[in-house]
Amino acid sequence: MTPQEKVRTVVGTSVSPASPPQLAPGLVPSVTYEGGDQVNTYLSEGSVRGAAGESLPLERLGIPSIIYADGPAGVRIDPVQDSTDLRDWCTAFPTASLLSSTWDPSLVEQIGDAIGQEMREYGVDVLLAPAMNIQRNPLTGRNFEYFSEDPLLSGRIAAAYVRGVQGNGVAACLKHFAANNQELYRYGIDARVSERALREIYLRGFEIAVRESSPAALMSSYNKVNGIYASENKWLLEDVLRGEWGFDGEVMTDWWATCDPVSQIKAGNDLLMPGCPSQIDSLLSALKYGNLDEAELDRSVARVLGTVKRSPKMSGKPVGRHPDLASHDSLARRIAGEGMVLLRNEESALPIAPQSKLALFGVYSYDTQVGGSGSGYVNRKFKVNLSEGLEEAGFGVDSTLKVNYTAYIAAEKAKLPGEYFWVIPTAGETAVPLEQIRRAARENDYALLTFGRMAGEGSDRSAGKGDYLLSDLESGLLGTLCREFHALGKKVVVVLNVGSPIELTRWDTLPDAILFAWMPGQQAGNAIADVLSGKVNPSGKLPMTLARSYTDIPSSRNFGVSEGELNKVCYEEELMVGYRYFCTSGVPVEYPFGFGLSYTDFNYGEMEAVGDSLIRLRVKNTGKCAGREAVQIYVRKPGHMAGRPTLELCAFSKTPTLMPGESCTLEFPIEKRYLQCFENGEWLLPEGDWTFFAAASAEDLRRSVTLSF
Ligand code: GLC
């Protein structure tokens, strides 16, 4: 390869995600006919409209261009790929926080597999997912795309997702490495994090995913980590990622992270995406004037071509464009039901009796949010709103309310821009006249009220009313509904259609039941109805703590920017993120990490340790209906070292569906590597007694066993 060809190989062909790609010269999507059927194929180096980027083809060397596309909730490409009436729709799966709420890696692997199939069918070679930054603060705009406040849960779920995707012969890409835990100033914020907190919290999830799923690619984050841009950070990309964890794939920049191309290549960031001509010039002149050794460039060229070599494009087989969308659609519905979290169910308000008449309130009941905006968006063919799902499930949905809400939403949205990946317009909440509520209370059996929040890439949420807090209108509506329906002995159910937490403390004792439904993908309405009707017994558990108030959260003192320090955010809370803080400090929470109710009950039987690397636990369904139980194993390490949490998740497993009276034994391998503490610059395994707890949540420790290492 000539130096020009090498340089062109490590710089993308500048496809900007927003507009149809400027096709590299001579490349066009093409239509061919085989045996009379219209089979839309792509030239082996063809572009895919709506993809995020592509690598350079080198016909002379038989190197095809490969296609990079988002995103975590499904493949994000344009449905219109050519002049035919074929449409490349993709399945909008539930967003990441719901996947981790299933606590079921095998189920998440199935989602990855389905996404990998759609990639194959549509000619996408690298998926820019999973996104797996730690949810350090509930206001982070992209929390819906991330998994958890805990690195073990994040890492295990991410690894399952990667295995599923890559089982199809395509590549996955972990992102955003590392410490991209807010959107404010994301291109330049300097995350000041101690090495201990980095290794034990912010890097640990990536480490688990690298070791347990060998992702082909990884995306460095925009931000700085302790003063050095992640994409120029040799310690991160070479010493830790490759030197310690054995990562052997390619590292790409996030889009338009145009730092210094030479420093990026030198630091082990192999591919500059989506690429721009100035980067080519910089690298060529650095080669010419000796600022960049050709050997350093060769290292990155080899890694980028490694991804090309393993891609379907190398086989040159035409793409089919016929993924099994029907089975992916039912998988989306199934996993959505598995990940919803039942927070409250007073006097078994749920499940709702069949054919009940429901008074549906809240705009999100009629315009249910399936996912967030930004690169994590999916061009889906349809979505099922809660109102439709409830009717589909045979419930009566009050027609007066339905007509009024749908007309209001249509009128509001007519004033807003059309939906596209960067902006999902939503109508604001609307008041309902008291006599309407009283009529609905007389004529219906239940009130259902959905609170929703939109979120997306590029901005964080606010701690104020209408976002983290209910708006006055929302809390007023809830109060009136509870007063009027309770007066007639009828129940009120709240559904949370949000990508990450809102505050519940001030209102959650008013309704009889609360279902945390997340952003549940295109089958949202049916999946929520499945849980409310009891067709699905909820088995999801919280992947993050729901604090009593925002200011209880340690990072609330250092979120966005640290006092007075523009462009710098200091992670002063150190290891005290989420339940690690609340279980250690004793500060009460509204709902703990790992919490979730079921329509049945489970008993935890004897817990036994097999040697010092395996724990077994009997679990029995002692309730009235079939269900699944996600069991967590927490560890309390010996002694109490300053600044260390008293409890840490070290394993988890979920039972298969257990019929009433049925038991099973769960096994929990204990990996010592992840029990180590990073103290004074080195890993160590404290000596003494280690206590392991089998728990239904971080605050519901049911059995324990003590081991001494
Ligand atoms: C974005 C995101 C990244 C995405 C990329 C391509 O800015 O940060 O997650 O994969 O650009 O769309």
XYZ file of C-alpha atoms and ligand atoms in Angstrom, residues 17 51-53 68-72 76 128-129 131 142 145-146 175-176 180 183 186-187 219 222 253-256 374-376 421-422 457, ligand 1:
46
model
C -25.118 10.790 9.497
C -25.548 4.809 7.832
C -23.185 6.797 10.026
C -19.999 6.201 8.113
C -20.767 1.626 10.039
C -24.253 2.295 11.400
C -25.852 3.039 14.730
C -27.253 2.078 17.168
C -28.104 0.498 20.485
C -30.362 3.034 12.169
C -22.013 1.389 16.727
C -23.342 -0.267 19.848
C -23.369 2.133 24.477
C -28.227 9.429 27.085
C -28.895 4.278 25.835
C -26.834 3.078 28.801
C -18.905 2.974 23.263
C -18.034 5.613 24.504
C -18.737 10.004 28.902
C -23.884 15.469 27.485
C -19.378 16.542 25.751
C -16.868 17.518 23.040
C -15.346 3.924 20.086
C -15.333 12.891 22.911
C -13.213 8.162 17.205
C -16.667 9.369 17.952
C -18.090 11.394 15.071
C -16.295 14.632 14.296
C -30.103 11.188 18.444
C -27.921 8.441 17.056
C -29.837 5.951 19.253
C -33.695 10.980 14.383
C -32.424 14.119 16.083
C -28.116 12.696 22.669
C -22.628 10.470 17.748
C -22.613 9.644 18.988
C -22.213 8.222 18.764
C -22.715 7.762 17.406
C -21.998 8.569 16.343
C -22.471 8.208 14.938
O -22.248 11.759 17.944
O -21.917 10.168 20.109
O -22.796 7.446 19.826
O -22.453 6.372 17.232
O -22.160 9.967 16.536
O -23.790 8.580 14.754
